PDB file of C-alpha atoms and ligand atoms in Angstrom:
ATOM      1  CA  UNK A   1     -17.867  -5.635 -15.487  1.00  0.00           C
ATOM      2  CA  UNK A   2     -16.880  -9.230 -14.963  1.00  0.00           C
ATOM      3  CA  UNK A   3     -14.066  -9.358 -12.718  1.00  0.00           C
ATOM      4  CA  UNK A   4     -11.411 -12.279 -11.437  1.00  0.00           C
ATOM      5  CA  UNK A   5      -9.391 -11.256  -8.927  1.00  0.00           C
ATOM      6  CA  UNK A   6      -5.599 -13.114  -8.069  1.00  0.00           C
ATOM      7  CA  UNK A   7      -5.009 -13.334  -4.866  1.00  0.00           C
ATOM      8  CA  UNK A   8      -7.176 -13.562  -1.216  1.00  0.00           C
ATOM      9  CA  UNK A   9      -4.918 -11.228   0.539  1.00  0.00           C
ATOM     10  CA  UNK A  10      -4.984  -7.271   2.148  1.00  0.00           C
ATOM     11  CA  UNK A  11      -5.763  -6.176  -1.219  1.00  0.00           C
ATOM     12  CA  UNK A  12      -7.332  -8.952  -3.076  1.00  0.00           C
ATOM     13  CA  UNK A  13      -9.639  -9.162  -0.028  1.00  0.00           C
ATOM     14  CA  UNK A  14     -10.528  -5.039   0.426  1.00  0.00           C
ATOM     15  CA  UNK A  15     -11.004  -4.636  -3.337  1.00  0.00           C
ATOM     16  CA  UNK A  16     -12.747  -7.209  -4.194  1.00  0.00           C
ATOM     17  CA  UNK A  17     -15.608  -6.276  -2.028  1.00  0.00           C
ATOM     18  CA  UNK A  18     -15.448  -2.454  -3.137  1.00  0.00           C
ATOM     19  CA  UNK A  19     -16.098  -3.538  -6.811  1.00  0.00           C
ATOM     20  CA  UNK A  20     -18.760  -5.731  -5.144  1.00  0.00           C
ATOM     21  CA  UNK A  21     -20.359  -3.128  -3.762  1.00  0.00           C
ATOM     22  CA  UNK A  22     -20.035  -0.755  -6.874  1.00  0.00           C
ATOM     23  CA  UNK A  23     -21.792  -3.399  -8.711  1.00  0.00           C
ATOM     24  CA  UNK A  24     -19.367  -5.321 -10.697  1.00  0.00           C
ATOM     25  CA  UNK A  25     -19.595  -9.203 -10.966  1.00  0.00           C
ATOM     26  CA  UNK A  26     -16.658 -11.054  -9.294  1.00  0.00           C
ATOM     27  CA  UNK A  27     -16.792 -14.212 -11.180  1.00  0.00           C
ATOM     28  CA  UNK A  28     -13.673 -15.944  -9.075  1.00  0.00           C
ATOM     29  CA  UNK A  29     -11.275 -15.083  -6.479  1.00  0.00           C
ATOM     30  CA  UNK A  30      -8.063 -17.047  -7.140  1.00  0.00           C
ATOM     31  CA  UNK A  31      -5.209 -17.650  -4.449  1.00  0.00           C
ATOM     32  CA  UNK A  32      -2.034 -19.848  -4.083  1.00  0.00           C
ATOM     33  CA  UNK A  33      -2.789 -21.943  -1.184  1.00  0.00           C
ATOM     34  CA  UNK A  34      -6.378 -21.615  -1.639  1.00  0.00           C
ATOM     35  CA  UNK A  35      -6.224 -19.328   2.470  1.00  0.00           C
ATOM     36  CA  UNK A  36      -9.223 -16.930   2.242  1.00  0.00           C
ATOM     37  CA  UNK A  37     -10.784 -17.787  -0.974  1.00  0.00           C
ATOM     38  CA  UNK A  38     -13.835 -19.835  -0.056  1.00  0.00           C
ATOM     39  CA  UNK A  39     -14.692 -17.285   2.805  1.00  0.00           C
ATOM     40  CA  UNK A  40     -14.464 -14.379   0.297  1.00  0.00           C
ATOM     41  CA  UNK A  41     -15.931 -16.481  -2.637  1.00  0.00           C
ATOM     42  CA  UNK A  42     -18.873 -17.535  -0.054  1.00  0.00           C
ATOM     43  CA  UNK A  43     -19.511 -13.549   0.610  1.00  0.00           C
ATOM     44  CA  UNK A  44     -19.073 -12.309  -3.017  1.00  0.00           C
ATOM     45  CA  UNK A  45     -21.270 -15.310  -4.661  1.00  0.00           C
ATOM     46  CA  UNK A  46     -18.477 -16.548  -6.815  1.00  0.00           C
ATOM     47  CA  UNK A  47     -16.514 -19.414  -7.981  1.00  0.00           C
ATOM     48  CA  UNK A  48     -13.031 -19.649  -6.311  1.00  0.00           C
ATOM     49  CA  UNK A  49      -9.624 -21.529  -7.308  1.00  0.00           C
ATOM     50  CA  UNK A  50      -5.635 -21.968  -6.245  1.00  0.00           C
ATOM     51  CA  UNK A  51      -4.797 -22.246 -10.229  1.00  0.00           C
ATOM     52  CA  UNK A  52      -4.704 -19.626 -11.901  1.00  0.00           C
ATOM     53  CA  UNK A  53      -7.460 -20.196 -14.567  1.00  0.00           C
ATOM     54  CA  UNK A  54      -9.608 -17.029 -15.797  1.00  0.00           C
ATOM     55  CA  UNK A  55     -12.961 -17.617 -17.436  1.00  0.00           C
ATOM     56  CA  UNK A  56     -13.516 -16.875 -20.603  1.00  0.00           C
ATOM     57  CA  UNK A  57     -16.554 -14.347 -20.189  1.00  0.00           C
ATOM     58  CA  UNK A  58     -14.077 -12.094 -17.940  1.00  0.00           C
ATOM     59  CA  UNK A  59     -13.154  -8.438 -18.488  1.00  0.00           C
ATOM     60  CA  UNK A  60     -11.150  -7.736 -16.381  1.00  0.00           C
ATOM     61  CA  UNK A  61      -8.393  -9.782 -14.143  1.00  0.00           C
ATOM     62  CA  UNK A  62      -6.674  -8.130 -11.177  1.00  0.00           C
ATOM     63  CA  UNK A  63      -3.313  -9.646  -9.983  1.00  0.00           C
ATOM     64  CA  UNK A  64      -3.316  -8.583  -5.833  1.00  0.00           C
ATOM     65  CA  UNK A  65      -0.630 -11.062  -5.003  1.00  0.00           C
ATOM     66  CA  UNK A  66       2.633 -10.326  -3.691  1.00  0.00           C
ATOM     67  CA  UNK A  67       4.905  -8.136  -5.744  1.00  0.00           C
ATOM     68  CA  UNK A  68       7.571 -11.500  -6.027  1.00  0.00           C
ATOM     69  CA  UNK A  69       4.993 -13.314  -6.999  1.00  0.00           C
ATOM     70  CA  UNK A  70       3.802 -11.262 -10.589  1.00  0.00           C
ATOM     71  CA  UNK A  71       6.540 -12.345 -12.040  1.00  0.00           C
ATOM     72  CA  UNK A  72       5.784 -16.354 -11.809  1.00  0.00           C
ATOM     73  CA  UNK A  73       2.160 -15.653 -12.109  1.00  0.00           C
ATOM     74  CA  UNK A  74       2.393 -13.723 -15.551  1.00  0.00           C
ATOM     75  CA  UNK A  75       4.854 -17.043 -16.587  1.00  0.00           C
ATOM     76  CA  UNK A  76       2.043 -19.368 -16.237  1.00  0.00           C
ATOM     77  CA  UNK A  77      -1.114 -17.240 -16.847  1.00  0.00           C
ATOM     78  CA  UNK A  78      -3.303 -17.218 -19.705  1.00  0.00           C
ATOM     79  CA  UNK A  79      -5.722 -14.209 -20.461  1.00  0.00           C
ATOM     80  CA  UNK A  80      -8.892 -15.040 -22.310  1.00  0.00           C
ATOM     81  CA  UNK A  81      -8.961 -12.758 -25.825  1.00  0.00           C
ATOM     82  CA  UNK A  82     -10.250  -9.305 -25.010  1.00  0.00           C
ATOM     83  CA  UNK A  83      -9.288  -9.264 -21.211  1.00  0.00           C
ATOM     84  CA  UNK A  84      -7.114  -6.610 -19.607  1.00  0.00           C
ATOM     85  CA  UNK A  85      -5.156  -7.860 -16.486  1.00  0.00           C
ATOM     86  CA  UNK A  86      -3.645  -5.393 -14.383  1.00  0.00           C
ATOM     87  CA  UNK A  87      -1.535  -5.723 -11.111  1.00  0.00           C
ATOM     88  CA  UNK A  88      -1.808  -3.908  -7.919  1.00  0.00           C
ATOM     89  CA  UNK A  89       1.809  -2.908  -7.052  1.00  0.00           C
ATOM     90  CA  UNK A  90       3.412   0.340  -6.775  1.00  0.00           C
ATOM     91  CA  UNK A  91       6.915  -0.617  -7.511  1.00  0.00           C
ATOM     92  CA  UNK A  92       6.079  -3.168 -10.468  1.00  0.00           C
ATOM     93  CA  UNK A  93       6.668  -1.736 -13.452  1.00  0.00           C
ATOM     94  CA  UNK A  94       4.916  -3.078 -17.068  1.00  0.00           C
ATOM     95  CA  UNK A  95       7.811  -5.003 -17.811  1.00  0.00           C
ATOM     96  CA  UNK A  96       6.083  -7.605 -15.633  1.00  0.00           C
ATOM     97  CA  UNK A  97       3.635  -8.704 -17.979  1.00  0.00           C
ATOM     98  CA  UNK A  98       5.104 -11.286 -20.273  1.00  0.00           C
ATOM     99  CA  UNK A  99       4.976 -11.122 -24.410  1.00  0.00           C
ATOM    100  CA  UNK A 100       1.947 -13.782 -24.738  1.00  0.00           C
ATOM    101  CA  UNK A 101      -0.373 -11.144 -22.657  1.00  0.00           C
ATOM    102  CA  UNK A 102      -1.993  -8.810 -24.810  1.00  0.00           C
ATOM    103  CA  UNK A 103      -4.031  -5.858 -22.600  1.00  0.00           C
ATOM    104  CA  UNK A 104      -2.455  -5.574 -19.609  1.00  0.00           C
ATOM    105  CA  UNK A 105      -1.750  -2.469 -16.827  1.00  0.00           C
ATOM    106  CA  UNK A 106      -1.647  -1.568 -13.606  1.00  0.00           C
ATOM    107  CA  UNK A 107      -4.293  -0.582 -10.924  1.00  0.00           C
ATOM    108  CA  UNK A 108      -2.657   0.796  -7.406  1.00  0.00           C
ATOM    109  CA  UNK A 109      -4.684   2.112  -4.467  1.00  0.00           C
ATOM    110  CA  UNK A 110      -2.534   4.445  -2.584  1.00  0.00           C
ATOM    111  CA  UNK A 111      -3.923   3.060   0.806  1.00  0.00           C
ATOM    112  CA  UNK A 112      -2.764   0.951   3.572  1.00  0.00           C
ATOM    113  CA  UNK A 113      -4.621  -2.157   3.860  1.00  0.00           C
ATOM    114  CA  UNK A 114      -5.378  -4.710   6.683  1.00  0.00           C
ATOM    115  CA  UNK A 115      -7.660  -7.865   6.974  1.00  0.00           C
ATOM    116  CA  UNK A 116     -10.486  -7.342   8.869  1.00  0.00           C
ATOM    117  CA  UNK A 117     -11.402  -3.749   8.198  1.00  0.00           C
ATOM    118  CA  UNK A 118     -13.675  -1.826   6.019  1.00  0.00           C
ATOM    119  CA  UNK A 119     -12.460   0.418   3.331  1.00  0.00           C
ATOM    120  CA  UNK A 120     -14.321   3.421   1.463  1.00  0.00           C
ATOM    121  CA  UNK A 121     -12.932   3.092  -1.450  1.00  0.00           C
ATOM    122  CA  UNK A 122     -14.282   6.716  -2.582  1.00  0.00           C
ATOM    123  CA  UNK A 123     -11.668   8.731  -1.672  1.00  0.00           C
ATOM    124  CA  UNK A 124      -8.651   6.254  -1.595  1.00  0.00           C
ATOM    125  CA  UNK A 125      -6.404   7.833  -4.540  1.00  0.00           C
ATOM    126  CA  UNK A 126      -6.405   4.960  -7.417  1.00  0.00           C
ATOM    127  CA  UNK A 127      -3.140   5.230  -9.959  1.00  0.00           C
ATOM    128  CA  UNK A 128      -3.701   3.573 -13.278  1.00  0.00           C
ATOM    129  CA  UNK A 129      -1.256   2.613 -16.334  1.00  0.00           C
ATOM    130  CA  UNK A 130      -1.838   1.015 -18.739  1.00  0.00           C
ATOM    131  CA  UNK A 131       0.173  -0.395 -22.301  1.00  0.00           C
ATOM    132  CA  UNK A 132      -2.637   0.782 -24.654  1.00  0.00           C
ATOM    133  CA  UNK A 133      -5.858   2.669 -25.502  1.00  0.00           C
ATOM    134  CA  UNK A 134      -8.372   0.192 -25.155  1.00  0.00           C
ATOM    135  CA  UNK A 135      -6.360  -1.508 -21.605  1.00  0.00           C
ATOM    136  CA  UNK A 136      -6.232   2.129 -20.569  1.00  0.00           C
ATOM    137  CA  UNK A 137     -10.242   3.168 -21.126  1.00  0.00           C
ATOM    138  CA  UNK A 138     -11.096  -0.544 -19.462  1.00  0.00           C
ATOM    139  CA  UNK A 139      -9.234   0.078 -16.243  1.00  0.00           C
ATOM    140  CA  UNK A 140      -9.759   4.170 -16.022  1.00  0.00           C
ATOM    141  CA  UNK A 141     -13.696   3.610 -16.050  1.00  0.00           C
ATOM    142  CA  UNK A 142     -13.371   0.723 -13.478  1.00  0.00           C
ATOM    143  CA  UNK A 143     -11.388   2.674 -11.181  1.00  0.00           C
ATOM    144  CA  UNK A 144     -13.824   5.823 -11.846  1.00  0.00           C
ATOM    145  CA  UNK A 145     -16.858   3.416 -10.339  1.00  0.00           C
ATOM    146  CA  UNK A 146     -14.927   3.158  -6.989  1.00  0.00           C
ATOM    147  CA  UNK A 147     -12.902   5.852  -6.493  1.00  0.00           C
ATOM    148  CA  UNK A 148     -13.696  10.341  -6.546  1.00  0.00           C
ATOM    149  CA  UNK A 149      -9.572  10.243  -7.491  1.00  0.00           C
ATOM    150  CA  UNK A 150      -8.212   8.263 -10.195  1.00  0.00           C
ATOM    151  CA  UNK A 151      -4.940   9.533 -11.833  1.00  0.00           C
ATOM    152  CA  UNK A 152      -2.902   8.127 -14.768  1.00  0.00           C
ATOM    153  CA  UNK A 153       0.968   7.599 -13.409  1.00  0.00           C
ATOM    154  CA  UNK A 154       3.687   5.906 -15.184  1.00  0.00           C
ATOM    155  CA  UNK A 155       5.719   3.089 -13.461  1.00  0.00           C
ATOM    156  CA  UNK A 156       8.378   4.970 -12.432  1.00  0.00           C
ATOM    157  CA  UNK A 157       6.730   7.869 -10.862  1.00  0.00           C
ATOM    158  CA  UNK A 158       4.217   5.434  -9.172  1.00  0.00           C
ATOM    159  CA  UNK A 159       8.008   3.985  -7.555  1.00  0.00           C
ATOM    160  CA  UNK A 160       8.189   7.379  -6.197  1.00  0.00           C
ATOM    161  CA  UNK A 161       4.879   7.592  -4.787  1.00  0.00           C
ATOM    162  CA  UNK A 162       5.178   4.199  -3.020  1.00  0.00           C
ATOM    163  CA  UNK A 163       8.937   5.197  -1.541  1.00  0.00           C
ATOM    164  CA  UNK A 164       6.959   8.198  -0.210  1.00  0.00           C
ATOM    165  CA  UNK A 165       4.165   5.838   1.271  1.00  0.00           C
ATOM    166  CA  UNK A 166       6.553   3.620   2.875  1.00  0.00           C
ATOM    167  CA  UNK A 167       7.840   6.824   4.836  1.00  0.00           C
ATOM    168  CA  UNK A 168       5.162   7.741   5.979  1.00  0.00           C
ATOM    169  CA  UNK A 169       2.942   5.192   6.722  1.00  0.00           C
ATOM    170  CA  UNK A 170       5.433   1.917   7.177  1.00  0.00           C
ATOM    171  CA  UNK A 171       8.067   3.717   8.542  1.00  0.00           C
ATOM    172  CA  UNK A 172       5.910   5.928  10.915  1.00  0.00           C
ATOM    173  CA  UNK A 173       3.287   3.225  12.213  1.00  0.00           C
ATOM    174  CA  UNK A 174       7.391   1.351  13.335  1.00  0.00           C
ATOM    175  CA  UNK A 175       8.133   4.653  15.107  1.00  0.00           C
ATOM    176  CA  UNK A 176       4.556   4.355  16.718  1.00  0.00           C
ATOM    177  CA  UNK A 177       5.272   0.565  18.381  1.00  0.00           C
ATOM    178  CA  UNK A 178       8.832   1.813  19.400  1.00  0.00           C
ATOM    179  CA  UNK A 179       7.027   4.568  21.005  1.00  0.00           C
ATOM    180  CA  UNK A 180       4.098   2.251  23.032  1.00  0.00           C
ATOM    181  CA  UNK A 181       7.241   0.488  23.891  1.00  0.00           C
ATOM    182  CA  UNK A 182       8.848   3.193  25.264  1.00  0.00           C
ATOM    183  CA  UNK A 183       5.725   4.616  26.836  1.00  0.00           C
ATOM    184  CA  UNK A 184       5.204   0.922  28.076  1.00  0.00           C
ATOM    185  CA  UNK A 185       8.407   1.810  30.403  1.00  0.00           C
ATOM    186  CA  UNK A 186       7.609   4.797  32.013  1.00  0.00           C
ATOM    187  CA  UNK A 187       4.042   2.925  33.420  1.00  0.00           C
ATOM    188  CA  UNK A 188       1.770   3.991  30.825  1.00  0.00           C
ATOM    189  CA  UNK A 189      -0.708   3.491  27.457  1.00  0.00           C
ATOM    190  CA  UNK A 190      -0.200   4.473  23.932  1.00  0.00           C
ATOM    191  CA  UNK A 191      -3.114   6.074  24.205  1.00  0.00           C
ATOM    192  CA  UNK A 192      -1.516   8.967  26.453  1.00  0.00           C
ATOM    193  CA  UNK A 193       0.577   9.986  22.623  1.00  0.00           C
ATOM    194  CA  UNK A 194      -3.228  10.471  21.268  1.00  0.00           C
ATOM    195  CA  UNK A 195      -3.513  14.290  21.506  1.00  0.00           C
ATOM    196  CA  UNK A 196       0.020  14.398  20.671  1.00  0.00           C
ATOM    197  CA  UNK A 197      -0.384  12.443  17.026  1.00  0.00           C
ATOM    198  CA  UNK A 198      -3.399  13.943  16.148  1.00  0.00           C
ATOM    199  CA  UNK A 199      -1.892  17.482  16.615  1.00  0.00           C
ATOM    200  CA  UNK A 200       1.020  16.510  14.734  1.00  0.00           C
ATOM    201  CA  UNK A 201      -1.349  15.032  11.638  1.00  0.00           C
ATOM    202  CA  UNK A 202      -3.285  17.951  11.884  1.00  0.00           C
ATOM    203  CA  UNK A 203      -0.167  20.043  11.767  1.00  0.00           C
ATOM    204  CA  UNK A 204       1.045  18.536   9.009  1.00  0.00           C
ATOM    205  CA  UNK A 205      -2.368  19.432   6.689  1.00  0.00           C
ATOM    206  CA  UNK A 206      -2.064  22.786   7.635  1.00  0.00           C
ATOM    207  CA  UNK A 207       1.525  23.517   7.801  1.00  0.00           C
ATOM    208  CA  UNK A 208       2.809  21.229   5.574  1.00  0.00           C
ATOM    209  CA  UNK A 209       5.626  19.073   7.280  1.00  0.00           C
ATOM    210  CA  UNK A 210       8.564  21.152   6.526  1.00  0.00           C
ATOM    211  CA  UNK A 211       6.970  24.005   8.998  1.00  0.00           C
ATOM    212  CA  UNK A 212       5.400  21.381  11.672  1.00  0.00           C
ATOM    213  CA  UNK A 213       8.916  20.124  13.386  1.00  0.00           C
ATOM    214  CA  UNK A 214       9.996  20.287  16.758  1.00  0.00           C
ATOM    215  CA  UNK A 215      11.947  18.324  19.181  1.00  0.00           C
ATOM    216  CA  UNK A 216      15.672  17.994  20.583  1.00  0.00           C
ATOM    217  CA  UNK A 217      17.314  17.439  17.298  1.00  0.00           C
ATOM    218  CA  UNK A 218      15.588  20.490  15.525  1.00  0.00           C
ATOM    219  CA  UNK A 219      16.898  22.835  18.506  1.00  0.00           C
ATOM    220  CA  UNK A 220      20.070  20.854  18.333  1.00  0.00           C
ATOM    221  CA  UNK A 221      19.908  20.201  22.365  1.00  0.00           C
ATOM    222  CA  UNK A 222      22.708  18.107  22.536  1.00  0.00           C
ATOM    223  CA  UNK A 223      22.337  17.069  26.367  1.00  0.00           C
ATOM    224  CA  UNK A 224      19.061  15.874  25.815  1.00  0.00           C
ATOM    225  CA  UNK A 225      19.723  13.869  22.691  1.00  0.00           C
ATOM    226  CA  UNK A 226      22.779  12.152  25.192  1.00  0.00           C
ATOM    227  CA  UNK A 227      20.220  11.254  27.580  1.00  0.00           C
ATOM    228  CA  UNK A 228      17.642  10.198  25.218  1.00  0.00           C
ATOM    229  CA  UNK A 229      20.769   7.546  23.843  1.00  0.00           C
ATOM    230  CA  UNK A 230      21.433   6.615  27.063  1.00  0.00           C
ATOM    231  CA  UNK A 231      17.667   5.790  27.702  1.00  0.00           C
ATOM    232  CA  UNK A 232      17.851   3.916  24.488  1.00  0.00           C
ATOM    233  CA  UNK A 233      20.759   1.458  25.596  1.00  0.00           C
ATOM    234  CA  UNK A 234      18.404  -1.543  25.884  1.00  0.00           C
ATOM    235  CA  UNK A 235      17.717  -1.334  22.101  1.00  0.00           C
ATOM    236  CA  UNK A 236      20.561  -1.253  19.595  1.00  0.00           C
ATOM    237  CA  UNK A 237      18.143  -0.807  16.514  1.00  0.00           C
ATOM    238  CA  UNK A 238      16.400   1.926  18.264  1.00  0.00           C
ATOM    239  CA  UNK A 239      19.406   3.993  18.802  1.00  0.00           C
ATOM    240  CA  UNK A 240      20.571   3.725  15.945  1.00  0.00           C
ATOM    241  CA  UNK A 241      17.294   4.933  14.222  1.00  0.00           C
ATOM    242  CA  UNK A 242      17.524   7.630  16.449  1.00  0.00           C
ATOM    243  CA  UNK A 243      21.087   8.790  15.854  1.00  0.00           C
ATOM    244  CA  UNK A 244      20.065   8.502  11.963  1.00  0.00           C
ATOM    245  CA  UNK A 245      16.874  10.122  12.082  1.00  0.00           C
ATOM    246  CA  UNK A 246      18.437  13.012  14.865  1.00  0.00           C
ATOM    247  CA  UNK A 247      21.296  13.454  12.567  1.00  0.00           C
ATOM    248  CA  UNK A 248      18.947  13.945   9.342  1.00  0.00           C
ATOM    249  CA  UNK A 249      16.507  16.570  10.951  1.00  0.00           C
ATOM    250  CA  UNK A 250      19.865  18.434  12.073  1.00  0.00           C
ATOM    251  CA  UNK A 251      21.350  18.140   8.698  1.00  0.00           C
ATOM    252  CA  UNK A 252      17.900  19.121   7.248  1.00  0.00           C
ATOM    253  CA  UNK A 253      17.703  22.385   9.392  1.00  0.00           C
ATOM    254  CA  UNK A 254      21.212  23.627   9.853  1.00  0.00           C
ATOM    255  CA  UNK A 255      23.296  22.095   7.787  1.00  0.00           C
TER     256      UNK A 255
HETATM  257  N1  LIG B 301      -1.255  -4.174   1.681  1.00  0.00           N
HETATM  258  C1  LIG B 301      -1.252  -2.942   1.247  1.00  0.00           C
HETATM  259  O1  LIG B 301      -1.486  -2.021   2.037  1.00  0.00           O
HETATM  260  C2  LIG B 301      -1.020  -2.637  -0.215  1.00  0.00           C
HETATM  261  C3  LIG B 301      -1.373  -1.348  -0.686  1.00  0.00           C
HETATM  262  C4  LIG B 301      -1.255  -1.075  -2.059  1.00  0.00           C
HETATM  263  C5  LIG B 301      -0.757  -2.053  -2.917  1.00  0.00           C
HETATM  264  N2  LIG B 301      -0.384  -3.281  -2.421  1.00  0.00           N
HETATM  265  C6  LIG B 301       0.090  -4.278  -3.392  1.00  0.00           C
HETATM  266  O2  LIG B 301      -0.922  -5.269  -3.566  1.00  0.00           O
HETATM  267  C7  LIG B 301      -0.328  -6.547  -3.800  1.00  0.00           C
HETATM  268  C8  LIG B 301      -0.859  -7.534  -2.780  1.00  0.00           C
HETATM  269  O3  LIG B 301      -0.456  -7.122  -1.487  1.00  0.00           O
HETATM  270  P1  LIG B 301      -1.188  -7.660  -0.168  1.00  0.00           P
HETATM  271  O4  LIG B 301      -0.695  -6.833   0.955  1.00  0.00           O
HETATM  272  O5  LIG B 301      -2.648  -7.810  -0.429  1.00  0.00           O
HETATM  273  O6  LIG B 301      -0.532  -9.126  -0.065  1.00  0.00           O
HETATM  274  P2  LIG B 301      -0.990 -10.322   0.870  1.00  0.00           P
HETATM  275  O7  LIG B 301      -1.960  -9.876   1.900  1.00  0.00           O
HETATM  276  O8  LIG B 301       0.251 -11.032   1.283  1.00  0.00           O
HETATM  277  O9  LIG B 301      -1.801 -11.267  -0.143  1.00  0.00           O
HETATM  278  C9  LIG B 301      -1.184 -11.858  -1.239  1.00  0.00           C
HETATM  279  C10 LIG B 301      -2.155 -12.834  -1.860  1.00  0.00           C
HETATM  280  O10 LIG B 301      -1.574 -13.301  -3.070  1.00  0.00           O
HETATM  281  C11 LIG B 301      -1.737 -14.707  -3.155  1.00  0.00           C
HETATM  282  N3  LIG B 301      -0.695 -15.256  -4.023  1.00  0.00           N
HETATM  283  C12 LIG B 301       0.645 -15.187  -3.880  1.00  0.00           C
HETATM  284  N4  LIG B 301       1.248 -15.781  -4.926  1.00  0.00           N
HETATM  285  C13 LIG B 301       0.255 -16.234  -5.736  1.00  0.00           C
HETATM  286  C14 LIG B 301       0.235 -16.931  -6.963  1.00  0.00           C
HETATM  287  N5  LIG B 301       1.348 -17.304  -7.594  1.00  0.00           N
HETATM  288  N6  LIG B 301      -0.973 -17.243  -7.510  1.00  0.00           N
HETATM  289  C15 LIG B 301      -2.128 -16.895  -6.898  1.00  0.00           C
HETATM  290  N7  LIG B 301      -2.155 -16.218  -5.720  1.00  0.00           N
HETATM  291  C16 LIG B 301      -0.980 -15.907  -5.160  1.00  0.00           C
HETATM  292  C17 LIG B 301      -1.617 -15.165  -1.703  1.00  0.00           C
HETATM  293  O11 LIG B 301      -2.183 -16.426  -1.597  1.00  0.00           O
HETATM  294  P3  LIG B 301      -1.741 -17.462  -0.439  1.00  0.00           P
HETATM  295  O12 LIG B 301      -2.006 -16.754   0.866  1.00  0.00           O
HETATM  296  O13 LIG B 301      -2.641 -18.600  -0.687  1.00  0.00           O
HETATM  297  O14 LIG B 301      -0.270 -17.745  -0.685  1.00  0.00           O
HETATM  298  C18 LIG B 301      -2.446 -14.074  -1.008  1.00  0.00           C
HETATM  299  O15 LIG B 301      -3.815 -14.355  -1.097  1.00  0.00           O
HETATM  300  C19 LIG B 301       1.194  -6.338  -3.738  1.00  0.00           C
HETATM  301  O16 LIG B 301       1.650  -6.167  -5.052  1.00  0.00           O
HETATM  302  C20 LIG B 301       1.336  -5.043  -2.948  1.00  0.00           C
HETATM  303  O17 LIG B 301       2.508  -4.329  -3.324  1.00  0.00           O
HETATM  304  C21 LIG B 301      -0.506  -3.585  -1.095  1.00  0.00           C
END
């Protein structure tokens, strides 16, 4: 297919080159300031832009800009006749897309995405919506040339999923610097926690996480969780995560 893709970012960046590599024809990569776009253009062969105009031979536009930003973009944007333009963001709803754009839907990777590194795109779940028949068959059989699992999801369930991944990927990669900070103080590397997060990921597929906890709050050893707060005294934010967090797994287990 002939594909323009908004925005030179995590996602703009990681996607583009997976429908690249699946064979699709990346006629443009688009961004605001214009950061990223030649690089990525130079790689993928294509033309590249900071306005947002979409040639008229394309099939298919994705919007990978930041969630704020849809809602300007869709303002100002016009879609060439039969072209579906979908957007890339799990809490963005349809609503997004405003009444002068036609095919339109959404096209979410359930994955966590960084510049720099490579992405198999094959088994990174892909969660498509989509406002009609013909916007829905365009954007299922693109996602079904990259990805093993693609899965229709309305906008509000795909809110869910996204809370979910912010739990356990944002949330738990901040828990992972507070704890090479804390490891920092007693002398040593992160990489001593190693064994210790791969047994708990492990646990976690085989247990499921509702049978994998352990810890001072789960046995409700109140001394320890003192000392741990005391420990904790050069960090406001941290204590108070962990009196939160403490008081949830307590409330979770015994309450
Ligand atoms: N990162 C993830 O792990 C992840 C995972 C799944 C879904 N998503 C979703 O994917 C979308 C993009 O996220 P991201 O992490 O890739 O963001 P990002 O790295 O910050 O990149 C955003 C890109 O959008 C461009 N942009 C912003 N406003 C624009 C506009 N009005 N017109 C054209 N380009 C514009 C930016 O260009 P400039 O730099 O030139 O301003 C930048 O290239 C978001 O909706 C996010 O929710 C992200």
């Amino acid at each position: 297919m002939n594909i323009v893709i908004i925005g030179a970012g995590r996602v703009g960046t990681a996607l583009s080159m997976a429908l690249n590599n699946s064979g699709h024809n990346i006629l443009k990569v688009i961004s605001r300031s214009g950061k990223n776009t030649e690089r990525l253009a130079g790689i993928l062969g294509c033309e590249y832009g900071n306005k947002p105009v979409i040639p008229p031979a394309s099939e298919v536009v994705i919007a990978a800009v930041n969630d704020d930003a849809l809602y300007s973009l869709m303002k100002e944007i016009n879609i060439p006749d039969n072209t579906v333009i979908a957007h890339t963001a799990g809490s963005v709803g349809l609503e997004v897309f405003e009444r002068h754009i036609t095919d339109f839907g959404v096209f979410y990777p359930l994955q966590t995405f960084t510049m720099g590194r490579d992405y198999d795109f094959h088994s990174i779940p892909l969660f498509i919506e989509a406002n009609n028949k013909k916007s829905h068959s365009v954007l299922k059989s693109l996602a079904l040339t990259v990805s093993e699992k693609v899965f229709d999801l309305s906008s509000e369930k795909r809110r869910y999923l996204h809370l979910a991944a912010v739990f356990v990927c944002n949330f738990v990669n901040h828990m992972y610097y507070a704890g090479k900070e804390i490891t920092g103080m007693a002398g040593m590397e992160f990489n001593v926690l190693l064994p210790l997060l791969e047994e708990t990921l492990e646990k976690v597929y085989e247990l499921g996480p509702e049978r994998s906890q352990t810890g001072p709050a789960i046995r409700n050893d109140k001394k320890t969780i003192e000392k741990h707060l005391d420990l904790l005294s050069f960090s406001p934010d941290l204590q108070k995560m962990y009196r939160v967090i403490t008081g949830a797994i307590i409330n979770k287990y015994t309450g």
